[in-house]
C-alpha cells in the first residue's frame, strides 16, 4: 500500500528521508547577472544517420552570438541598422560594464557564421576582439570567441541495439495516493523515489551531488538532452588556480586523487555542445551519494581536465546519446540496476520563472505539482532507435488579453494580425500555427526554445510583421506581447494543451534609435526542434525511459507534495 507523503523541501545542502525510500533534496535556480550571460544549449554535437553518428558542423547555428551579429561595437553598446518589409530601423543594444552583475535577458546561443566585412565594416573576429576581456569573463569565457569556434569534433560513438519498443496511451505507471496507503519499497532493497533539488540560475538548473570517498560536494547542470555525467577536475587547465580564467570553485570540482574509491578506466572522453562548450578528460567510476541511504556504487562518469565551462553536466537521457564508443550504464539506468528506484523514470518540476528552485524526482510522481490529467505520449524514435526524449508537437496558438503599451510603437513595428490571435480575453483560439506533429525534444539543458525557421516565422507572424533582427539573431516581437495575461498554448496531438506565459518568450535586448524598447522572440530558428527551460517551467513532465513514454500536464505552482513511486 502507498500513502500520501508530505515532503519538506530543505536548503540545497540539507536532505530529509521521509517514509521508506523517499528523499527530498531541493533543486536550486541560479540567478543570472545583468547584461549578457551565457545561455546553454547542451545538445551534443552529433547526429545519427542510418544508425551511425556523424559530426554536424553545419548544424552549429547558435554558438558565438550573444546579442550582436552585423552590428558595430561602440562605447559600450552594439549599434546598427536592419531592414525588413520595406523599412529600415536603427537599433542600439547596451552591453554591461565589467562592474555590472545583475540580470540578463538577451539570447546568446544564436546562429552566426556571417563574417562578411561588407556588412559589418570588419570581420566578426575583429568585432569580438574589440570587446573588453572583462566582458567575456563576465559571461564565463576567458577570451573572445572566434569564427573557428564553429568547428566540431566527430563524436566517438557507435550505437548499440536499442531496448525493445513499447508504447502506452496511459499516463506513466503510478497510482494516485490515498491517505491510508503505505510506501511500497522494501527494507532490504530500499527501492522507492527520491528528490534531487535543482537550483534555478535563470540560465540553467543545477543539482548538488556528493562524489567519492570521502564525499566531495559538486554542483552539476541537469540536462534531459544528453546522457553523460561529468565533473570538472581540480586539475582543469582552464581553472584560475591552474593559471586559467574560469572560477571553478563556484560550483565545485572533483579531486580524484583524494578519493579512495576512484577507479580510472583509461578511456578518453570528449564532447562538444551546440552552445560552443567542449569538454575532454577520462572516464572512470566512483561512488555518488544523492542523500543518506541513496547512493550509486561505481557510477560511470567522466572527469574533465580541459573545459571552459564552469560547471559539469548531469545528463539523464538515453544511453544512445553517450559520447563514448563503448556504451555504459548511465545514472538513470544504474539507479534501477542498484535498486534505488523500481523503474527507469523520473519526473521534472522546475517551478515558476521567479522561483529559486525546483526538483527532479527519480522513481516517483508528485501528484500535487500538476493540474488536470497527465497525458502520455510515445517517444519518437530516430532511425528506429530511442535517442532523444522527444514527443510530437502539433501546433502553437496565442491569446492576447493585455494591451498595455501596445500602441505608440516606432513606425514599421509589428502589429498583431487579426484572425491569428484572439483578442477577446477568452481562452478560445482562432487560427494558430500547424507544426504537423514535429518531434520536439524536451530539454532542461537549453535556456531558450528552437524550431525550424519557417515555423518560428509563422509563430512570430501571429503578432504582425515578421522582422529578423541581425543583431539579436532572433525575430523581433512587440514588447507588450509579454504583458501578464498573454500566453502561448502548445498543442500535443490534440490531447494535451500546455499554456505558457508569453513573458517567457519576450526578451528585452535594447532600444530602437527612437528610444522605444526592442524585444526579440525566445523561440529561435534552429536545425533541432527543442522546447527549453522557457517552456519547461510551465509543464510537469514524467520521463519513462523504460516504457519509452513522456507524460505531461500543466504545472501547478504550490508548496504541496503527494508523491508515489513509479512501479
Coordinates of C-alpha atoms in Angstrom, one line a residue:
X1 CA 0.0 0.0 0.0
X2 CA 1.0 3.6 -0.5
X3 CA 0.3 6.7 1.4
X4 CA 0.5 10.4 0.8
X5 CA 3.9 11.8 1.6
X6 CA 4.0 15.4 2.6
X7 CA 7.6 16.3 1.8
X8 CA 9.5 19.3 3.0
X9 CA 12.0 20.9 0.6
X10 CA 15.0 22.0 2.5
X11 CA 18.1 24.1 1.7
X12 CA 20.4 22.9 -1.1
X13 CA 22.8 21.3 1.4
X14 CA 20.1 19.6 3.5
X15 CA 18.1 16.5 3.0
X16 CA 15.2 14.7 4.6
X17 CA 14.4 11.0 4.4
X18 CA 10.7 10.8 4.7
X19 CA 9.0 7.4 4.6
X20 CA 10.6 4.3 3.4
X21 CA 12.8 5.1 0.4
X22 CA 11.7 8.7 -0.2
X23 CA 14.1 11.5 -0.1
X24 CA 13.6 15.2 -0.6
X25 CA 16.5 17.2 -2.0
X26 CA 15.9 20.8 -3.1
X27 CA 16.9 21.9 -6.6
X28 CA 18.1 25.5 -7.0
X29 CA 17.8 28.0 -9.7
X30 CA 20.8 30.2 -10.1
X31 CA 20.2 33.9 -10.7
X32 CA 21.9 35.5 -13.7
X33 CA 23.5 38.9 -13.6
X34 CA 22.5 42.0 -15.5
X35 CA 23.6 42.2 -19.1
X36 CA 24.6 39.4 -21.4
X37 CA 25.0 35.9 -19.9
X38 CA 26.0 32.6 -21.3
X39 CA 22.8 30.7 -22.1
X40 CA 23.5 27.0 -22.6
X41 CA 22.3 24.7 -25.3
X42 CA 23.7 21.3 -24.1
X43 CA 22.5 19.2 -27.0
X44 CA 25.6 17.2 -28.0
X45 CA 27.0 17.9 -31.5
X46 CA 26.5 14.7 -33.3
X47 CA 23.6 13.2 -35.2
X48 CA 22.5 9.7 -36.0
X49 CA 22.2 8.9 -39.7
X50 CA 21.4 5.3 -40.6
X51 CA 22.5 4.2 -37.2
X52 CA 25.9 6.0 -37.4
X53 CA 26.8 9.2 -35.6
X54 CA 28.4 12.0 -37.6
X55 CA 29.7 15.5 -36.9
X56 CA 27.2 18.1 -37.9
X57 CA 29.3 21.2 -38.2
X58 CA 26.6 22.8 -40.5
X59 CA 24.1 22.4 -37.6
X60 CA 26.2 24.5 -35.2
X61 CA 24.0 27.6 -35.7
X62 CA 24.0 29.2 -32.2
X63 CA 27.4 29.3 -30.7
X64 CA 29.1 32.7 -30.5
X65 CA 26.5 35.4 -30.8
X66 CA 25.0 36.7 -27.5
X67 CA 23.2 39.8 -28.9
X68 CA 25.3 41.1 -31.8
X69 CA 25.8 40.0 -35.3
X70 CA 26.0 42.6 -38.1
X71 CA 26.2 45.5 -35.7
X72 CA 29.1 47.7 -34.6
X73 CA 30.5 47.8 -31.1
X74 CA 30.9 51.3 -29.9
X75 CA 31.0 52.9 -26.5
X76 CA 29.5 50.1 -24.5
X77 CA 26.8 49.3 -27.0
X78 CA 26.1 47.5 -30.2
X79 CA 24.7 49.8 -32.9
X80 CA 23.5 49.1 -36.4
X81 CA 20.6 49.1 -38.9
X82 CA 18.5 46.3 -40.2
X83 CA 15.9 46.3 -43.0
X84 CA 12.6 44.5 -43.5
X85 CA 9.2 44.9 -45.0
X86 CA 10.2 48.0 -46.9
X87 CA 11.7 49.9 -44.0
X88 CA 14.9 50.3 -42.1
X89 CA 15.2 50.6 -38.3
X90 CA 18.3 51.6 -36.4
X91 CA 19.0 49.7 -33.2
X92 CA 21.3 50.1 -30.2
X93 CA 21.9 47.4 -27.7
X94 CA 23.7 48.2 -24.5
X95 CA 26.4 45.9 -23.1
X96 CA 27.3 45.7 -19.4
X97 CA 30.4 47.2 -17.9
X98 CA 32.7 44.8 -16.0
X99 CA 31.2 46.0 -12.8
X100 CA 27.6 45.3 -13.9
X101 CA 26.5 42.0 -12.3
X102 CA 22.7 41.9 -12.3
X103 CA 20.0 40.4 -14.6
X104 CA 20.2 39.2 -18.2
X105 CA 17.6 38.7 -20.8
X106 CA 19.3 38.6 -24.2
X107 CA 19.8 35.4 -26.1
X108 CA 23.3 34.3 -26.6
X109 CA 23.2 30.9 -28.2
X110 CA 22.2 32.0 -31.6
X111 CA 23.2 31.4 -35.2
X112 CA 26.0 33.4 -36.8
X113 CA 28.7 32.4 -39.3
X114 CA 28.5 35.8 -41.1
X115 CA 31.9 37.4 -41.2
X116 CA 31.3 39.4 -44.4
X117 CA 33.2 42.8 -43.9
X118 CA 30.8 44.4 -46.3
X119 CA 28.1 44.1 -43.8
X120 CA 29.9 45.0 -40.6
X121 CA 32.8 47.1 -41.8
X122 CA 35.2 44.4 -40.4
X123 CA 35.2 40.7 -39.7
X124 CA 33.3 39.0 -36.9
X125 CA 36.6 38.1 -35.3
X126 CA 37.6 41.8 -35.3
X127 CA 34.2 42.6 -33.7
X128 CA 34.8 40.0 -31.0
X129 CA 38.3 41.1 -30.3
X130 CA 37.2 44.7 -29.9
X131 CA 35.2 43.9 -26.9
X132 CA 37.0 44.2 -23.5
X133 CA 38.2 40.9 -21.9
X134 CA 36.2 41.8 -18.8
X135 CA 33.0 41.4 -20.7
X136 CA 34.0 37.8 -21.9
X137 CA 35.0 37.0 -18.3
X138 CA 31.6 38.2 -17.2
X139 CA 29.8 35.7 -19.4
X140 CA 32.1 32.8 -18.5
X141 CA 34.6 32.9 -21.3
X142 CA 38.4 33.5 -20.9
X143 CA 38.7 35.2 -24.3
X144 CA 36.7 36.4 -27.3
X145 CA 35.3 33.5 -29.3
X146 CA 36.4 33.3 -32.9
X147 CA 34.8 32.1 -36.1
X148 CA 36.9 29.0 -35.9
X149 CA 35.0 28.0 -32.8
X150 CA 32.2 26.9 -35.0
X151 CA 34.1 23.7 -35.7
X152 CA 33.1 20.4 -34.1
X153 CA 34.7 17.1 -33.4
X154 CA 33.4 13.8 -34.6
X155 CA 31.9 12.1 -31.6
X156 CA 33.4 8.8 -30.5
X157 CA 30.1 7.0 -30.9
X158 CA 29.0 3.6 -32.0
X159 CA 25.3 2.8 -31.4
X160 CA 24.2 -0.4 -29.8
X161 CA 20.9 -2.1 -30.3
X162 CA 18.1 -0.2 -28.6
X163 CA 15.9 -1.6 -26.0
X164 CA 12.7 -3.3 -27.1
X165 CA 10.0 -0.9 -28.1
X166 CA 6.8 -0.5 -26.1
X167 CA 4.2 2.2 -26.1
X168 CA 1.5 3.4 -23.8
X169 CA -1.6 5.5 -24.2
X170 CA -1.9 5.9 -20.5
X171 CA 0.0 8.2 -18.1
X172 CA 3.3 7.0 -16.6
X173 CA 2.7 4.0 -14.4
X174 CA 1.7 5.2 -11.0
X175 CA -1.1 5.2 -8.5
X176 CA -3.0 8.2 -7.2
X177 CA -2.1 8.5 -3.5
X178 CA -4.6 7.7 -0.8
X179 CA -4.3 8.8 2.8
X180 CA -4.3 5.3 4.2
X181 CA -1.7 3.8 1.8
X182 CA 1.9 2.9 2.7
X183 CA 5.2 3.1 0.8
X184 CA 5.8 0.1 -1.5
X185 CA 9.6 -0.2 -1.2
X186 CA 11.1 -3.0 0.8
X187 CA 13.6 -2.5 3.6
X188 CA 16.2 -4.7 2.0
X189 CA 16.0 -3.2 -1.5
X190 CA 15.5 0.4 -0.5
X191 CA 13.6 0.9 -3.8
X192 CA 11.5 4.0 -3.8
X193 CA 11.6 7.6 -5.0
X194 CA 13.8 10.5 -4.1
X195 CA 14.0 14.2 -4.8
X196 CA 17.1 15.8 -6.2
X197 CA 16.9 19.5 -5.8
X198 CA 17.6 21.8 -8.8
X199 CA 18.9 25.4 -8.5
X200 CA 17.5 27.9 -11.0
X201 CA 20.3 30.1 -12.3
X202 CA 17.9 31.7 -14.9
X203 CA 20.2 30.2 -17.5
X204 CA 20.5 26.6 -16.1
X205 CA 19.3 24.3 -13.4
X206 CA 21.8 22.7 -11.0
X207 CA 21.8 19.9 -8.5
X208 CA 24.3 19.0 -5.8
X209 CA 25.9 15.5 -5.7
X210 CA 28.4 14.0 -3.3
X211 CA 31.2 12.2 -5.1
X212 CA 33.9 9.8 -3.9
X213 CA 35.2 8.7 -0.5
X214 CA 35.3 10.9 1.5
X215 CA 32.5 12.7 -0.3
X216 CA 33.2 15.9 -2.3
X217 CA 30.2 18.1 -3.0
X218 CA 29.9 19.2 -6.6
X219 CA 27.1 21.0 -8.4
X220 CA 26.1 19.9 -11.9
X221 CA 23.7 21.1 -14.5
X222 CA 20.6 18.8 -15.1
X223 CA 20.2 18.0 -18.7
X224 CA 17.5 15.9 -20.3
X225 CA 19.0 16.4 -23.7
X226 CA 22.3 14.5 -23.1
X227 CA 23.2 11.3 -21.3
X228 CA 26.7 11.6 -19.7
X229 CA 27.6 12.7 -16.2
X230 CA 30.8 14.6 -15.9
X231 CA 32.6 16.7 -13.3
X232 CA 35.2 19.3 -13.7
X233 CA 38.6 18.1 -12.4
X234 CA 40.6 20.1 -9.8
X235 CA 43.3 19.8 -12.4
X236 CA 41.3 21.5 -15.2
X237 CA 43.8 23.7 -17.1
X238 CA 41.2 26.5 -17.5
X239 CA 40.6 27.0 -13.8
X240 CA 42.0 30.1 -12.2
X241 CA 44.0 28.1 -9.6
X242 CA 45.8 26.4 -12.6
X243 CA 46.5 29.6 -14.5
X244 CA 43.3 29.8 -16.4
X245 CA 40.4 32.3 -16.1
X246 CA 37.4 30.1 -15.0
X247 CA 36.2 30.3 -11.4
X248 CA 35.9 26.5 -10.9
X249 CA 35.3 26.9 -7.2
X250 CA 31.9 28.4 -7.8
X251 CA 30.2 25.1 -8.4
X252 CA 32.9 22.8 -7.1
X253 CA 35.4 20.4 -8.6
X254 CA 36.2 16.7 -8.1
X255 CA 39.7 15.8 -7.0
X256 CA 40.1 12.2 -7.9
X257 CA 43.4 11.9 -6.0
X258 CA 41.5 12.5 -2.7
X259 CA 39.0 9.7 -3.3
X260 CA 39.9 6.2 -2.1
X261 CA 37.2 4.6 -4.3
X262 CA 38.1 6.3 -7.6
X263 CA 38.9 3.9 -10.5
X264 CA 40.3 5.3 -13.8
X265 CA 39.3 3.0 -16.7
X266 CA 41.8 4.7 -19.1
X267 CA 39.1 5.7 -21.6
X268 CA 39.3 9.1 -23.2
X269 CA 36.2 11.3 -23.1
X270 CA 35.4 14.2 -25.4
X271 CA 32.1 16.0 -26.1
X272 CA 31.0 19.3 -27.8
X273 CA 27.7 21.1 -27.4
X274 CA 25.7 23.4 -29.5
X275 CA 26.4 26.3 -27.2
X276 CA 30.1 26.1 -28.0
X277 CA 31.2 24.4 -24.8
X278 CA 33.6 21.5 -25.1
X279 CA 34.9 19.1 -22.5
X280 CA 37.6 16.4 -22.6
X281 CA 39.0 14.1 -19.9
X282 CA 38.8 10.5 -18.9
X283 CA 36.1 8.0 -17.9
X284 CA 36.1 6.2 -14.6
X285 CA 34.0 5.0 -11.7
X286 CA 33.3 6.2 -8.2
X287 CA 30.5 6.3 -5.6
X288 CA 27.9 9.0 -5.9
X289 CA 25.6 9.9 -3.0
X290 CA 22.3 11.7 -3.6
X291 CA 21.2 11.5 0.1
X292 CA 21.8 9.3 3.1
X293 CA 20.9 5.8 2.1
X294 CA 20.7 6.6 -1.6
X295 CA 24.0 6.1 -3.3
X296 CA 25.2 4.6 -6.5
X297 CA 28.4 2.4 -6.2
X298 CA 30.9 2.5 -9.0
X299 CA 28.9 5.0 -11.0
X300 CA 30.3 5.7 -14.5
X301 CA 31.2 9.3 -15.2
X302 CA 33.9 11.5 -16.8
X303 CA 36.4 13.7 -15.0
X304 CA 37.2 16.7 -17.2
X305 CA 40.7 18.1 -17.4
X306 CA 40.1 20.7 -20.1
X307 CA 36.9 22.8 -20.5
X308 CA 36.0 26.5 -20.4
X309 CA 32.6 25.6 -18.8
X310 CA 32.4 26.5 -15.1
X311 CA 30.0 23.6 -14.3
X312 CA 29.7 19.9 -15.1
X313 CA 26.7 18.2 -16.6
X314 CA 24.3 15.5 -15.3
X315 CA 22.8 14.0 -18.5
X316 CA 19.7 11.9 -17.8
X317 CA 18.8 10.9 -21.4
X318 CA 19.0 7.7 -23.3
X319 CA 22.4 5.8 -23.4
X320 CA 22.4 6.2 -27.2
X321 CA 23.5 9.8 -26.6
X322 CA 26.6 8.8 -24.7
X323 CA 29.7 10.4 -26.2
X324 CA 31.9 7.2 -26.0
X325 CA 32.2 4.3 -28.3
X326 CA 31.6 1.6 -25.7
X327 CA 28.1 2.1 -24.2
X328 CA 27.9 2.0 -20.4
X329 CA 25.1 2.1 -17.8
X330 CA 24.4 5.8 -17.1
X331 CA 22.9 7.1 -13.9
X332 CA 19.2 6.8 -14.5
X333 CA 19.6 3.1 -15.5
X334 CA 22.1 2.5 -12.7
X335 CA 19.6 3.7 -10.2
X336 CA 17.3 0.8 -11.2
X337 CA 20.1 -1.7 -11.5
X338 CA 21.1 -1.0 -7.9
X339 CA 17.5 -1.0 -6.7
X340 CA 17.3 2.7 -5.8
X341 CA 14.2 3.0 -8.0
X342 CA 11.8 0.4 -9.4
X343 CA 11.7 1.9 -12.9
X344 CA 14.0 3.9 -15.1
X345 CA 11.8 7.0 -14.9
X346 CA 11.9 10.5 -13.3
X347 CA 9.6 13.5 -13.1
X348 CA 10.6 17.1 -13.5
X349 CA 9.3 20.2 -11.9
X350 CA 11.1 23.5 -12.5
X351 CA 8.6 25.7 -10.7
X352 CA 7.9 29.3 -11.9
X353 CA 10.2 31.7 -13.5
X354 CA 10.6 33.7 -10.3
X355 CA 11.2 30.6 -8.1
X356 CA 14.7 29.8 -7.0
X357 CA 14.4 26.1 -7.0
X358 CA 12.5 23.1 -8.4
X359 CA 13.4 19.4 -8.4
X360 CA 13.9 16.2 -10.3
X361 CA 12.2 13.2 -8.7
X362 CA 13.7 9.9 -9.6
X363 CA 11.4 6.9 -9.5
X364 CA 8.3 8.9 -8.5
X365 CA 5.5 11.2 -9.4
X366 CA 4.3 14.2 -7.3
X367 CA 0.6 14.4 -8.0
X368 CA 0.4 17.8 -6.2
X369 CA 2.5 19.5 -8.8
X370 CA 0.2 19.5 -11.8
X371 CA -3.4 20.3 -12.7
X372 CA -5.7 18.1 -14.9
X373 CA -4.5 14.7 -16.1
X374 CA -1.1 13.5 -17.1
X375 CA -1.2 12.6 -20.7
X376 CA 1.3 10.1 -22.1
X377 CA 3.0 10.4 -25.5
X378 CA 5.2 7.8 -27.2
X379 CA 8.8 9.0 -27.5
X380 CA 9.6 9.5 -31.2
X381 CA 12.5 7.3 -32.4
X382 CA 15.4 8.5 -34.6
X383 CA 16.3 5.9 -37.2
X384 CA 14.5 3.2 -35.3
X385 CA 16.4 3.9 -32.1
X386 CA 15.5 5.7 -28.9
X387 CA 17.9 8.6 -28.9
X388 CA 16.2 11.9 -27.9
X389 CA 13.5 12.5 -25.3
X390 CA 11.2 13.9 -28.0
X391 CA 7.4 13.9 -28.5
X392 CA 5.2 15.2 -31.3
X393 CA 4.3 19.0 -31.1
X394 CA 1.1 19.5 -33.1
X395 CA 0.5 23.3 -33.1
X396 CA 1.0 26.6 -31.3
X397 CA -1.6 29.2 -30.8
X398 CA -1.7 32.5 -28.8
X399 CA -4.1 34.5 -26.7
X400 CA -3.6 38.2 -26.1
X401 CA -5.6 39.8 -23.3
X402 CA -3.4 42.6 -22.1
X403 CA -2.8 45.6 -24.4
X404 CA -0.9 47.9 -22.1
X405 CA 1.7 49.9 -24.0
X406 CA 0.5 48.2 -27.2
X407 CA 0.5 51.5 -29.2
X408 CA 2.8 54.3 -29.9
X409 CA 5.5 52.0 -31.3
X410 CA 8.1 53.1 -33.9
X411 CA 6.9 53.3 -37.5
X412 CA 7.1 49.9 -39.2
X413 CA 7.0 48.0 -35.9
X414 CA 5.0 44.8 -35.6
X415 CA 1.2 44.9 -35.2
X416 CA -0.9 41.9 -34.4
X417 CA -2.5 40.0 -37.2
X418 CA -6.3 39.8 -36.7
X419 CA -7.6 36.3 -37.1
X420 CA -4.5 34.5 -36.0
X421 CA -4.6 35.7 -32.4
X422 CA -7.6 36.0 -30.0
X423 CA -8.3 39.5 -28.6
X424 CA -11.4 38.9 -26.7
X425 CA -9.8 37.8 -23.4
X426 CA -11.2 34.3 -23.7
X427 CA -9.4 31.0 -23.8
X428 CA -10.7 30.1 -27.2
X429 CA -8.3 30.3 -30.2
X430 CA -8.8 31.3 -33.8
X431 CA -6.0 30.0 -36.1
X432 CA -2.6 29.3 -34.7
X433 CA 0.3 27.5 -36.4
X434 CA 0.2 23.9 -37.5
X435 CA 3.5 22.3 -36.7
X436 CA 2.5 18.9 -38.1
X437 CA 3.5 16.8 -35.1
X438 CA 7.1 17.9 -35.2
X439 CA 9.2 15.6 -33.0
X440 CA 10.4 18.0 -30.3
X441 CA 13.0 17.5 -27.6
X442 CA 12.0 18.5 -24.0
X443 CA 15.4 19.8 -22.8
X444 CA 16.3 21.3 -19.5
X445 CA 19.8 21.9 -20.8
X446 CA 18.7 24.6 -23.2
X447 CA 17.6 28.0 -22.0
X448 CA 15.5 29.0 -25.0
X449 CA 13.4 27.0 -27.5
X450 CA 14.1 26.2 -31.1
X451 CA 12.0 25.3 -34.1
X452 CA 12.6 25.4 -37.9
X453 CA 12.9 28.9 -39.5
X454 CA 9.6 28.6 -41.2
X455 CA 7.8 27.5 -38.1
X456 CA 9.3 30.3 -36.0
X457 CA 8.3 32.9 -38.7
X458 CA 4.8 31.5 -38.7
X459 CA 4.5 31.9 -34.9
X460 CA 6.0 35.4 -34.9
X461 CA 3.6 36.2 -37.7
X462 CA 0.8 35.8 -35.2
X463 CA 1.9 39.1 -33.8
X464 CA 2.3 41.0 -37.1
X465 CA 5.2 41.7 -39.4
X466 CA 8.0 39.1 -39.5
X467 CA 11.2 41.1 -38.9
X468 CA 14.5 39.3 -38.3
X469 CA 17.0 41.2 -36.1
X470 CA 20.5 40.6 -37.3
X471 CA 22.0 41.8 -34.0
X472 CA 19.9 39.5 -31.9
X473 CA 19.9 36.6 -34.3
X474 CA 16.3 36.3 -33.5
X475 CA 12.9 37.6 -34.6
X476 CA 11.5 40.9 -33.3
X477 CA 8.3 40.9 -31.3
X478 CA 6.3 43.8 -29.8
X479 CA 7.4 44.0 -26.2
X480 CA 3.9 44.4 -24.9
X481 CA 3.1 40.9 -26.1
X482 CA 4.9 39.8 -23.0
X483 CA 2.4 41.5 -20.7
X484 CA 0.8 39.5 -17.9
X485 CA -2.3 37.6 -19.1
X486 CA -0.9 36.9 -22.5
X487 CA 0.2 33.3 -23.3
X488 CA 1.0 30.7 -25.9
X489 CA -0.7 27.4 -26.0
X490 CA 1.2 24.3 -27.1
X491 CA -0.9 21.5 -28.5
X492 CA 0.4 17.9 -28.3
X493 CA -1.6 15.5 -30.6
X494 CA -4.8 17.4 -29.7
X495 CA -4.7 15.5 -26.4
X496 CA -2.8 17.9 -24.1
X497 CA -2.6 21.7 -24.1
X498 CA 0.1 23.5 -22.2
X499 CA -0.2 27.2 -21.6
X500 CA 3.0 29.2 -21.2
X501 CA 3.0 33.0 -20.4
X502 CA 4.3 35.0 -23.3
X503 CA 6.7 36.7 -20.9
X504 CA 8.8 33.5 -21.1
X505 CA 9.4 34.2 -24.8
X506 CA 9.6 38.0 -25.0
X507 CA 13.2 39.1 -24.4
X508 CA 14.3 42.7 -24.0
X509 CA 17.6 43.3 -25.7
X510 CA 17.9 47.1 -26.0
X511 CA 16.2 50.1 -27.7
X512 CA 15.4 51.4 -31.1
X513 CA 17.1 54.7 -32.1
X514 CA 13.8 56.3 -31.1
X515 CA 14.3 55.1 -27.5
X516 CA 11.5 52.6 -27.7
X517 CA 12.2 49.2 -26.2
X518 CA 13.5 46.5 -28.5
X519 CA 12.4 42.9 -27.9
X520 CA 13.1 39.6 -29.6
X521 CA 11.3 36.2 -29.5
X522 CA 12.6 33.4 -27.3
X523 CA 11.8 30.7 -29.8
X524 CA 14.8 30.8 -32.2
X525 CA 15.4 29.3 -35.6
X526 CA 17.4 26.1 -35.4
X527 CA 18.0 22.7 -37.0
X528 CA 16.7 20.7 -34.0
X529 CA 13.2 21.3 -32.5
X530 CA 13.7 21.9 -28.8
X531 CA 11.4 23.1 -26.0
X532 CA 13.9 24.5 -23.5
X533 CA 13.6 26.0 -20.0
X534 CA 11.3 28.8 -21.1
X535 CA 8.7 26.1 -21.9
X536 CA 9.7 23.5 -19.3
X537 CA 8.8 25.8 -16.3
X538 CA 5.1 25.6 -17.3
X539 CA 4.9 21.8 -17.6
X540 CA 5.1 18.8 -15.2
X541 CA 6.9 16.1 -17.1
X542 CA 7.4 12.4 -16.4
X543 CA 10.2 10.8 -18.5
X544 CA 9.8 7.0 -18.6
X545 CA 12.9 5.7 -20.4
X546 CA 11.8 2.1 -19.9
X547 CA 8.4 2.2 -21.5
X548 CA 9.5 5.0 -23.8
X549 CA 6.8 7.5 -23.0
X550 CA 6.8 11.1 -21.7
X551 CA 3.7 12.2 -19.7
X552 CA 3.0 15.9 -19.4
X553 CA 0.5 18.1 -17.6
X554 CA 0.1 21.8 -16.8
X555 CA 2.4 22.6 -13.8
X556 CA 0.9 23.7 -10.6
X557 CA 2.9 26.2 -8.5
X558 CA 2.5 25.3 -4.8
X559 CA 4.3 24.1 -1.7
X560 CA 2.3 20.8 -1.5
X561 CA 3.6 17.3 -2.2
X562 CA 1.8 14.0 -2.9
X563 CA 4.5 11.5 -4.0
X564 CA 4.0 7.9 -5.1
X565 CA 6.7 5.7 -6.7
X566 CA 6.5 4.6 -10.3
X567 CA 6.3 0.9 -10.4

